[in-house]
mmCIF file of C-alpha atoms and ligand atoms in Angstrom:
data_model
loop_
_atom_site.group_PDB
_atom_site.id
_atom_site.type_symbol
_atom_site.label_atom_id
_atom_site.label_comp_id
_atom_site.label_asym_id
_atom_site.label_seq_id
_atom_site.Cartn_x
_atom_site.Cartn_y
_atom_site.Cartn_z
ATOM 1 C CA UNK A 32 68.150 105.507 129.223
ATOM 2 C CA UNK A 33 67.336 109.177 128.487
ATOM 3 C CA UNK A 34 70.388 111.346 127.861
ATOM 4 C CA UNK A 35 68.946 113.934 130.306
ATOM 5 C CA UNK A 36 71.450 114.646 133.039
ATOM 6 C CA UNK A 37 70.036 113.397 136.331
ATOM 7 C CA UNK A 38 70.901 115.329 139.468
ATOM 8 C CA UNK A 39 72.939 112.441 140.860
ATOM 9 C CA UNK A 40 75.169 112.576 137.726
ATOM 10 C CA UNK A 41 76.670 115.780 139.075
ATOM 11 C CA UNK A 42 80.288 115.347 140.170
ATOM 12 C CA UNK A 43 81.467 118.041 142.572
ATOM 13 C CA UNK A 44 85.132 118.854 143.204
ATOM 14 C CA UNK A 45 84.729 117.308 146.649
ATOM 15 C CA UNK A 46 83.528 113.962 145.266
ATOM 16 C CA UNK A 47 86.070 114.123 142.443
ATOM 17 C CA UNK A 48 88.928 114.561 144.955
ATOM 18 C CA UNK A 49 87.640 111.674 147.085
ATOM 19 C CA UNK A 50 87.505 109.457 143.977
ATOM 20 C CA UNK A 51 91.141 110.339 143.141
ATOM 21 C CA UNK A 52 92.110 109.524 146.737
ATOM 22 C CA UNK A 53 90.251 106.203 146.668
ATOM 23 C CA UNK A 54 92.018 105.385 143.382
ATOM 24 C CA UNK A 55 95.385 106.169 144.985
ATOM 25 C CA UNK A 56 96.077 109.002 142.536
ATOM 26 C CA UNK A 57 96.522 111.466 145.433
ATOM 27 C CA UNK A 58 97.009 110.841 149.158
ATOM 28 C CA UNK A 59 94.728 112.132 151.894
ATOM 29 C CA UNK A 60 97.014 115.069 152.736
ATOM 30 C CA UNK A 61 96.933 116.293 149.127
ATOM 31 C CA UNK A 62 93.144 115.849 149.141
ATOM 32 C CA UNK A 63 92.896 118.157 152.150
ATOM 33 C CA UNK A 64 95.300 120.730 150.685
ATOM 34 C CA UNK A 65 93.335 120.884 147.418
ATOM 35 C CA UNK A 66 90.027 121.149 149.274
ATOM 36 C CA UNK A 67 91.431 124.041 151.347
ATOM 37 C CA UNK A 68 92.662 125.776 148.174
ATOM 38 C CA UNK A 69 89.196 125.471 146.596
ATOM 39 C CA UNK A 70 87.707 127.022 149.737
ATOM 40 C CA UNK A 71 90.154 129.928 149.495
ATOM 41 C CA UNK A 72 89.166 130.423 145.845
ATOM 42 C CA UNK A 73 85.450 130.495 146.702
ATOM 43 C CA UNK A 74 86.112 133.112 149.345
ATOM 44 C CA UNK A 75 88.206 135.200 146.944
ATOM 45 C CA UNK A 76 85.506 134.847 144.258
ATOM 46 C CA UNK A 77 82.939 136.417 146.575
ATOM 47 C CA UNK A 78 85.378 139.173 147.644
ATOM 48 C CA UNK A 79 86.138 139.987 143.994
ATOM 49 C CA UNK A 80 82.476 140.009 142.956
ATOM 50 C CA UNK A 81 81.538 142.466 145.707
ATOM 51 C CA UNK A 82 84.764 144.546 145.696
ATOM 52 C CA UNK A 83 83.115 147.889 144.732
ATOM 53 C CA UNK A 84 80.462 147.398 147.435
ATOM 54 C CA UNK A 85 82.856 146.504 150.244
ATOM 55 C CA UNK A 86 85.421 149.190 149.446
ATOM 56 C CA UNK A 87 87.956 146.580 148.297
ATOM 57 C CA UNK A 88 88.893 148.283 145.026
ATOM 58 C CA UNK A 89 91.952 150.491 144.726
ATOM 59 C CA UNK A 90 95.425 150.267 146.206
ATOM 60 C CA UNK A 91 96.544 149.179 149.650
ATOM 61 C CA UNK A 92 99.191 151.897 149.811
ATOM 62 C CA UNK A 93 102.149 149.493 150.009
ATOM 63 C CA UNK A 94 104.650 148.253 147.427
ATOM 64 C CA UNK A 95 105.291 144.490 147.289
ATOM 65 C CA UNK A 96 108.575 142.675 146.747
ATOM 66 C CA UNK A 97 107.844 142.829 142.989
ATOM 67 C CA UNK A 98 107.925 146.635 143.144
ATOM 68 C CA UNK A 99 104.180 146.739 142.350
ATOM 69 C CA UNK A 100 101.621 148.965 144.097
ATOM 70 C CA UNK A 101 99.676 146.295 145.995
ATOM 71 C CA UNK A 102 95.929 146.396 145.442
ATOM 72 C CA UNK A 103 93.756 145.967 148.526
ATOM 73 C CA UNK A 104 92.592 142.624 147.110
ATOM 74 C CA UNK A 105 96.186 141.466 146.520
ATOM 75 C CA UNK A 106 96.687 141.697 150.271
ATOM 76 C CA UNK A 107 93.306 140.294 151.309
ATOM 77 C CA UNK A 108 93.440 137.347 148.898
ATOM 78 C CA UNK A 109 96.969 136.566 150.079
ATOM 79 C CA UNK A 110 95.697 136.395 153.666
ATOM 80 C CA UNK A 111 92.706 134.245 152.636
ATOM 81 C CA UNK A 112 94.977 131.811 150.753
ATOM 82 C CA UNK A 113 97.567 131.639 153.548
ATOM 83 C CA UNK A 114 94.946 131.150 156.274
ATOM 84 C CA UNK A 115 93.214 128.324 154.368
ATOM 85 C CA UNK A 116 96.551 126.575 153.809
ATOM 86 C CA UNK A 117 97.665 127.009 157.431
ATOM 87 C CA UNK A 118 94.388 125.768 158.871
ATOM 88 C CA UNK A 119 94.480 122.714 156.562
ATOM 89 C CA UNK A 120 97.304 121.415 158.792
ATOM 90 C CA UNK A 121 98.812 119.698 155.769
ATOM 91 C CA UNK A 122 101.220 122.297 154.414
ATOM 92 C CA UNK A 123 104.816 122.833 155.513
ATOM 93 C CA UNK A 124 105.945 125.842 153.444
ATOM 94 C CA UNK A 125 104.068 128.443 151.417
ATOM 95 C CA UNK A 126 105.462 130.874 148.869
ATOM 96 C CA UNK A 127 103.371 133.710 147.520
ATOM 97 C CA UNK A 128 103.807 136.552 145.032
ATOM 98 C CA UNK A 129 102.836 138.840 147.899
ATOM 99 C CA UNK A 130 105.352 137.486 150.449
ATOM 100 C CA UNK A 131 109.019 138.561 150.346
ATOM 101 C CA UNK A 132 110.260 135.094 151.352
ATOM 102 C CA UNK A 133 108.704 131.616 151.672
ATOM 103 C CA UNK A 134 106.970 131.123 155.003
ATOM 104 C CA UNK A 135 107.226 128.003 157.153
ATOM 105 C CA UNK A 136 103.831 126.999 158.510
ATOM 106 C CA UNK A 137 104.463 127.179 162.258
ATOM 107 C CA UNK A 138 101.150 125.719 163.384
ATOM 108 C CA UNK A 139 101.842 122.882 165.804
ATOM 109 C CA UNK A 140 100.342 120.506 163.310
ATOM 110 C CA UNK A 141 101.785 121.333 159.939
ATOM 111 C CA UNK A 142 102.142 118.873 157.070
ATOM 112 C CA UNK A 143 104.697 118.370 154.367
ATOM 113 C CA UNK A 144 103.354 119.849 151.180
ATOM 114 C CA UNK A 145 104.955 122.944 149.659
ATOM 115 C CA UNK A 146 102.415 125.290 148.067
ATOM 116 C CA UNK A 147 103.329 128.180 145.748
ATOM 117 C CA UNK A 148 100.656 130.645 144.671
ATOM 118 C CA UNK A 149 99.707 133.916 143.062
ATOM 119 C CA UNK A 150 96.710 134.827 145.197
ATOM 120 C CA UNK A 151 95.305 137.386 142.774
ATOM 121 C CA UNK A 152 96.521 137.373 139.165
ATOM 122 C CA UNK A 153 95.697 140.310 136.900
ATOM 123 C CA UNK A 154 94.918 142.516 139.880
ATOM 124 C CA UNK A 155 95.193 145.650 137.728
ATOM 125 C CA UNK A 156 91.817 144.539 136.288
ATOM 126 C CA UNK A 157 89.952 144.547 139.613
ATOM 127 C CA UNK A 158 88.676 148.144 139.572
ATOM 128 C CA UNK A 159 87.172 147.618 136.101
ATOM 129 C CA UNK A 160 85.625 144.242 137.057
ATOM 130 C CA UNK A 161 87.617 142.483 134.297
ATOM 131 C CA UNK A 162 88.640 138.806 134.738
ATOM 132 C CA UNK A 163 91.212 137.979 137.413
ATOM 133 C CA UNK A 164 92.344 134.693 138.945
ATOM 134 C CA UNK A 165 94.423 132.752 141.474
ATOM 135 C CA UNK A 166 97.213 130.348 140.444
ATOM 136 C CA UNK A 167 98.775 127.561 142.575
ATOM 137 C CA UNK A 168 101.251 124.686 142.434
ATOM 138 C CA UNK A 169 101.974 121.907 144.941
ATOM 139 C CA UNK A 170 105.311 120.132 145.549
ATOM 140 C CA UNK A 171 106.541 117.469 147.912
ATOM 141 C CA UNK A 172 109.220 118.754 150.279
ATOM 142 C CA UNK A 173 112.652 118.989 148.698
ATOM 143 C CA UNK A 174 114.474 117.652 151.752
ATOM 144 C CA UNK A 175 113.516 115.366 154.607
ATOM 145 C CA UNK A 176 114.266 117.981 157.244
ATOM 146 C CA UNK A 177 111.284 120.211 156.470
ATOM 147 C CA UNK A 178 110.805 123.026 158.918
ATOM 148 C CA UNK A 179 108.775 121.859 161.907
ATOM 149 C CA UNK A 180 107.319 123.789 164.803
ATOM 150 C CA UNK A 181 109.853 122.763 167.461
ATOM 151 C CA UNK A 182 112.822 123.352 165.207
ATOM 152 C CA UNK A 183 115.356 124.013 167.936
ATOM 153 C CA UNK A 184 118.590 124.220 166.000
ATOM 154 C CA UNK A 185 117.348 126.540 163.254
ATOM 155 C CA UNK A 186 118.359 130.149 163.383
ATOM 156 C CA UNK A 187 116.242 132.331 161.139
ATOM 157 C CA UNK A 188 118.539 131.997 158.187
ATOM 158 C CA UNK A 189 118.657 128.184 158.294
ATOM 159 C CA UNK A 190 114.860 127.944 158.588
ATOM 160 C CA UNK A 191 114.512 130.493 155.808
ATOM 161 C CA UNK A 192 117.228 128.731 153.824
ATOM 162 C CA UNK A 193 115.483 125.373 154.161
ATOM 163 C CA UNK A 194 112.228 127.002 153.056
ATOM 164 C CA UNK A 195 113.905 128.381 149.961
ATOM 165 C CA UNK A 196 115.422 124.965 149.191
ATOM 166 C CA UNK A 197 111.969 123.417 149.502
ATOM 167 C CA UNK A 198 110.372 125.961 147.204
ATOM 168 C CA UNK A 199 113.036 126.276 144.487
ATOM 169 C CA UNK A 200 112.133 123.122 142.574
ATOM 170 C CA UNK A 201 111.743 122.725 138.783
ATOM 171 C CA UNK A 202 108.142 122.632 137.536
ATOM 172 C CA UNK A 203 108.754 119.035 136.464
ATOM 173 C CA UNK A 204 108.488 118.163 140.191
ATOM 174 C CA UNK A 205 104.969 119.575 140.480
ATOM 175 C CA UNK A 206 102.441 117.078 141.878
ATOM 176 C CA UNK A 207 99.433 119.316 141.244
ATOM 177 C CA UNK A 208 98.723 122.710 139.675
ATOM 178 C CA UNK A 209 95.675 124.757 138.941
ATOM 179 C CA UNK A 210 93.977 128.102 138.831
ATOM 180 C CA UNK A 211 90.648 129.679 139.615
ATOM 181 C CA UNK A 212 89.360 132.278 137.156
ATOM 182 C CA UNK A 213 86.986 134.953 138.498
ATOM 183 C CA UNK A 214 85.054 135.854 135.332
ATOM 184 C CA UNK A 215 81.524 135.559 133.936
ATOM 185 C CA UNK A 216 81.738 132.097 135.500
ATOM 186 C CA UNK A 217 84.029 131.122 138.374
ATOM 187 C CA UNK A 218 86.120 128.348 136.832
ATOM 188 C CA UNK A 219 88.455 126.027 138.798
ATOM 189 C CA UNK A 220 90.985 124.217 136.602
ATOM 190 C CA UNK A 221 93.097 121.432 138.123
ATOM 191 C CA UNK A 222 95.591 118.746 137.173
ATOM 192 C CA UNK A 223 97.092 116.144 139.513
ATOM 193 C CA UNK A 224 99.097 114.629 136.649
ATOM 194 C CA UNK A 225 96.239 112.634 135.075
ATOM 195 C CA UNK A 226 94.912 115.255 132.636
ATOM 196 C CA UNK A 227 93.175 118.620 133.038
ATOM 197 C CA UNK A 228 89.779 118.893 134.754
ATOM 198 C CA UNK A 229 87.500 121.952 134.694
ATOM 199 C CA UNK A 230 84.947 122.765 137.400
ATOM 200 C CA UNK A 231 82.372 125.566 137.374
ATOM 201 C CA UNK A 232 81.144 127.156 140.606
ATOM 202 C CA UNK A 233 77.412 126.666 141.075
ATOM 203 C CA UNK A 234 76.454 129.675 143.220
ATOM 204 C CA UNK A 235 73.161 127.948 144.076
ATOM 205 C CA UNK A 236 74.975 125.772 146.561
ATOM 206 C CA UNK A 237 78.568 126.991 146.525
ATOM 207 C CA UNK A 238 80.176 123.878 145.029
ATOM 208 C CA UNK A 239 82.514 123.487 142.085
ATOM 209 C CA UNK A 240 80.813 121.132 139.586
ATOM 210 C CA UNK A 241 82.801 119.084 137.013
ATOM 211 C CA UNK A 242 82.042 120.566 133.589
ATOM 212 C CA UNK A 243 84.969 119.341 131.419
ATOM 213 C CA UNK A 244 87.404 116.457 131.798
ATOM 214 C CA UNK A 245 90.727 115.587 130.134
ATOM 215 C CA UNK A 246 90.773 118.858 128.213
ATOM 216 C CA UNK A 247 93.002 118.785 125.119
ATOM 217 C CA UNK A 248 94.279 122.114 123.759
ATOM 218 C CA UNK A 249 93.942 122.388 119.937
ATOM 219 C CA UNK A 250 97.270 121.604 118.197
ATOM 220 C CA UNK A 251 97.133 125.011 116.460
ATOM 221 C CA UNK A 252 95.108 128.193 116.853
ATOM 222 C CA UNK A 253 94.601 131.596 115.246
ATOM 223 C CA UNK A 254 94.558 133.783 118.375
ATOM 224 C CA UNK A 255 97.640 135.436 119.822
ATOM 225 C CA UNK A 256 97.879 137.305 123.136
ATOM 226 C CA UNK A 257 100.882 139.611 123.513
ATOM 227 C CA UNK A 258 101.030 143.127 124.950
ATOM 228 C CA UNK A 259 102.059 144.840 121.705
ATOM 229 C CA UNK A 260 102.533 148.068 123.615
ATOM 230 C CA UNK A 261 106.027 146.679 124.213
ATOM 231 C CA UNK A 262 106.675 146.042 120.475
ATOM 232 C CA UNK A 263 109.369 148.743 120.188
ATOM 233 C CA UNK A 264 111.323 147.078 123.038
ATOM 234 C CA UNK A 265 111.283 143.538 121.577
ATOM 235 C CA UNK A 266 114.118 141.662 119.850
ATOM 236 C CA UNK A 267 114.008 141.919 116.048
ATOM 237 C CA UNK A 268 113.381 138.159 115.726
ATOM 238 C CA UNK A 269 110.275 138.483 117.887
ATOM 239 C CA UNK A 270 109.075 141.483 115.857
ATOM 240 C CA UNK A 271 109.356 139.372 112.707
ATOM 241 C CA UNK A 272 107.337 136.576 114.377
ATOM 242 C CA UNK A 273 104.495 138.874 115.457
ATOM 243 C CA UNK A 274 104.515 140.646 112.063
ATOM 244 C CA UNK A 275 104.132 137.228 110.384
ATOM 245 C CA UNK A 276 100.899 136.593 112.315
ATOM 246 C CA UNK A 277 99.331 139.626 110.629
ATOM 247 C CA UNK A 278 99.863 138.350 107.080
ATOM 248 C CA UNK A 279 96.827 136.517 105.634
ATOM 249 C CA UNK A 280 99.056 133.522 104.804
ATOM 250 C CA UNK A 281 97.760 130.524 102.867
ATOM 251 C CA UNK A 282 94.611 130.390 105.015
ATOM 252 C CA UNK A 283 93.771 133.825 103.643
ATOM 253 C CA UNK A 284 93.102 135.117 107.157
ATOM 254 C CA UNK A 285 95.528 136.701 109.655
ATOM 255 C CA UNK A 286 95.503 135.822 113.358
ATOM 256 C CA UNK A 287 93.221 137.629 115.806
ATOM 257 C CA UNK A 288 94.693 139.563 118.732
ATOM 258 C CA UNK A 289 93.106 139.095 122.165
ATOM 259 C CA UNK A 290 94.689 140.460 125.366
ATOM 260 C CA UNK A 291 92.878 140.505 128.706
ATOM 261 C CA UNK A 292 95.829 141.525 130.874
ATOM 262 C CA UNK A 293 95.258 138.614 133.259
ATOM 263 C CA UNK A 294 97.408 135.577 132.600
ATOM 264 C CA UNK A 295 94.603 133.362 133.961
ATOM 265 C CA UNK A 296 92.018 134.786 131.525
ATOM 266 C CA UNK A 297 94.320 134.762 128.500
ATOM 267 C CA UNK A 298 95.541 131.271 129.355
ATOM 268 C CA UNK A 299 92.074 129.785 129.880
ATOM 269 C CA UNK A 300 90.882 131.070 126.489
ATOM 270 C CA UNK A 301 94.082 129.696 124.879
ATOM 271 C CA UNK A 302 93.576 126.310 126.564
ATOM 272 C CA UNK A 303 90.030 125.973 125.185
ATOM 273 C CA UNK A 304 90.308 127.767 121.811
ATOM 274 C CA UNK A 305 93.984 127.169 120.962
ATOM 275 C CA UNK A 306 96.560 129.798 120.030
ATOM 276 C CA UNK A 307 99.410 131.361 121.994
ATOM 277 C CA UNK A 308 100.005 133.677 124.951
ATOM 278 C CA UNK A 309 103.381 135.372 125.213
ATOM 279 C CA UNK A 310 105.130 137.623 127.654
ATOM 280 C CA UNK A 311 108.564 138.137 126.046
ATOM 281 C CA UNK A 312 111.693 139.669 127.536
ATOM 282 C CA UNK A 313 112.296 143.211 126.320
ATOM 283 C CA UNK A 314 114.911 145.982 126.593
ATOM 284 C CA UNK A 315 113.355 147.128 129.905
ATOM 285 C CA UNK A 316 112.573 143.748 131.462
ATOM 286 C CA UNK A 317 115.497 141.443 130.664
ATOM 287 C CA UNK A 318 113.601 138.324 131.810
ATOM 288 C CA UNK A 319 110.086 139.407 130.936
ATOM 289 C CA UNK A 320 107.490 140.065 133.639
ATOM 290 C CA UNK A 321 105.936 136.760 134.671
ATOM 291 C CA UNK A 322 107.268 134.821 137.674
ATOM 292 C CA UNK A 323 108.530 131.290 137.112
ATOM 293 C CA UNK A 324 107.501 129.771 140.430
ATOM 294 C CA UNK A 325 103.797 130.617 140.745
ATOM 295 C CA UNK A 326 102.783 131.730 137.251
ATOM 296 C CA UNK A 327 104.863 130.113 134.470
ATOM 297 C CA UNK A 328 105.566 126.670 135.999
ATOM 298 C CA UNK A 329 102.000 125.835 137.164
ATOM 299 C CA UNK A 330 100.537 127.035 133.830
ATOM 300 C CA UNK A 331 103.141 125.021 131.903
ATOM 301 C CA UNK A 332 102.323 121.861 133.872
ATOM 302 C CA UNK A 333 98.635 122.359 133.071
ATOM 303 C CA UNK A 334 99.207 123.078 129.376
ATOM 304 C CA UNK A 335 101.459 119.996 128.977
ATOM 305 C CA UNK A 336 98.792 117.848 130.666
ATOM 306 C CA UNK A 337 96.421 119.179 127.962
ATOM 307 C CA UNK A 338 98.880 118.358 125.134
ATOM 308 C CA UNK A 339 100.252 121.889 124.778
ATOM 309 C CA UNK A 340 103.664 123.505 125.316
ATOM 310 C CA UNK A 341 105.216 126.036 127.736
ATOM 311 C CA UNK A 342 108.571 127.550 126.751
ATOM 312 C CA UNK A 343 110.830 130.484 127.620
ATOM 313 C CA UNK A 344 111.477 130.792 123.886
ATOM 314 C CA UNK A 345 114.293 128.263 123.885
ATOM 315 C CA UNK A 346 113.667 125.639 126.578
ATOM 316 C CA UNK A 347 110.836 123.879 128.366
ATOM 317 C CA UNK A 348 109.619 125.944 131.335
ATOM 318 C CA UNK A 349 109.275 122.822 133.485
ATOM 319 C CA UNK A 350 113.013 122.084 133.109
ATOM 320 C CA UNK A 351 114.068 125.403 134.662
ATOM 321 C CA UNK A 352 115.116 125.217 138.335
ATOM 322 C CA UNK A 353 114.442 128.529 140.113
ATOM 323 C CA UNK A 354 117.467 130.087 141.777
ATOM 324 C CA UNK A 355 115.391 132.724 143.528
ATOM 325 C CA UNK A 356 111.777 132.819 144.647
ATOM 326 C CA UNK A 357 110.488 135.689 142.501
ATOM 327 C CA UNK A 358 112.612 134.965 139.448
ATOM 328 C CA UNK A 359 111.048 136.084 136.154
ATOM 329 C CA UNK A 360 111.250 134.228 132.841
ATOM 330 C CA UNK A 361 109.926 134.959 129.343
ATOM 331 C CA UNK A 362 106.825 132.825 128.645
ATOM 332 C CA UNK A 363 105.382 131.451 125.392
ATOM 333 C CA UNK A 364 102.540 129.047 126.134
ATOM 334 C CA UNK A 365 99.694 127.393 124.223
ATOM 335 C CA UNK A 366 99.197 125.140 121.182
ATOM 336 C CA UNK A 367 102.239 123.036 120.283
ATOM 337 C CA UNK A 368 102.390 124.269 116.669
ATOM 338 C CA UNK A 369 102.156 127.907 117.774
ATOM 339 C CA UNK A 370 104.910 127.628 120.409
ATOM 340 C CA UNK A 371 107.081 125.659 117.949
ATOM 341 C CA UNK A 372 106.599 128.493 115.448
ATOM 342 C CA UNK A 373 107.787 131.253 117.800
ATOM 343 C CA UNK A 374 110.752 129.125 118.924
ATOM 344 C CA UNK A 375 111.811 128.793 115.265
ATOM 345 C CA UNK A 376 111.731 132.582 114.820
ATOM 346 C CA UNK A 377 113.731 133.081 118.042
ATOM 347 C CA UNK A 378 116.371 130.410 117.280
HETATM 348 P P1 AHG B 100 99.734 139.982 138.760
HETATM 349 O O1 AHG B 100 98.470 140.780 138.704
HETATM 350 O O2 AHG B 100 99.596 138.701 139.561
HETATM 351 O O3 AHG B 100 100.929 140.804 139.195
HETATM 352 O O4 AHG B 100 100.018 139.434 137.281
HETATM 353 C C1 AHG B 100 99.861 140.310 136.222
HETATM 354 C C2 AHG B 100 100.514 139.685 135.017
HETATM 355 C C3 AHG B 100 99.602 138.734 134.252
HETATM 356 O O5 AHG B 100 98.447 138.403 134.925
HETATM 357 C C4 AHG B 100 99.243 139.493 133.020
HETATM 358 O O6 AHG B 100 99.167 138.651 131.890
HETATM 359 C C5 AHG B 100 100.379 140.457 132.881
HETATM 360 O O7 AHG B 100 100.842 140.751 134.186
HETATM 361 C C6 AHG B 100 99.932 141.723 132.237
HETATM 362 O O8 AHG B 100 101.079 142.544 132.190
HETATM 363 P P2 AHG B 100 101.024 143.887 131.290
HETATM 364 O O9 AHG B 100 99.987 144.743 131.940
HETATM 365 O O10 AHG B 100 102.428 144.420 131.372
HETATM 366 O O11 AHG B 100 100.661 143.449 129.896
HETATM 367 MN MN1 MN B 101 101.125 141.513 141.185
HETATM 368 MN MN1 MN B 102 100.033 137.060 138.273
HETATM 369 MN MN1 MN B 103 99.216 138.480 141.627
#
């Protein structure tokens, strides 16, 4: 048979999800949640691509719980994500970078899944049309008594408390994680625990099309992504590590520095090309900048599914149980040999 791809060879995200459901890899509720997330990402992709036209660049004028000046698109993409999850009728609790506390889905038909997400990652890049993304993770409920609409004995704090209990789970409990990158292509990356799958949005008919399956990150790589503007604030051991990358070494060539300023963009390049992304702690930010729940844990699940490693410099990210929703941790993520190397310097 000719090796030419025939149109019916195309696997869309929709058909891929149905195949996973038929194979019993995911249940029908998870299928619906993931489909609703992909819809949210398509909507955000179009908002991002037309931001300068629809006056959606610039700041909203509010400060979020992170202490960041919210961009207009931070707020809009958070609403798009939340609305898609609510209307899916299959989510019980959602936690977002842009929400102070986790929110119980009060629709009269809510489901059980717990979804954590960063609706717009790298939002400082929006006004310059540089890559941004959305990141998400999905958990089962942490207790049987998930918030439900007619919760009659819950006062606010117990409902809120139960939401926090449901959300504060270690990344090792993740059932699914993924991201959508809004770049020269719109790329949807997903794992449900059976490897990493990459889909590319075909704008001709608005579907994500499977373009890579069971991605394996190279064991080593010669690209490092750190914001060296913080060099003066780093621990001495970390300075020595980064300095070592600049020596030609036995390969005769030093590493290359690449830094996009969006975790999603820097991570996706690292996943495909190999290397390391790091956001260390420093004298100003004792725990670094990135948030464990909806940035570090989902990315670490994905990288491990691709044969890579996600560490806080000393321990596996997926082993860390959050004690608060917006907790920050240092992150070193990418090729196994590269993360091993930085851990040795930091020991
Ligand atoms: P967010 O836009 O969701 O707040 O995340 C921004 C994060 C991450 O995407 C990126 O790698 C990092 O902040 C960049 O931080 P610096 O600008 O301090 O390097
Ligand atoms: Mn932010
Ligand atoms: Mn982010
Ligand atoms: Mn964000």
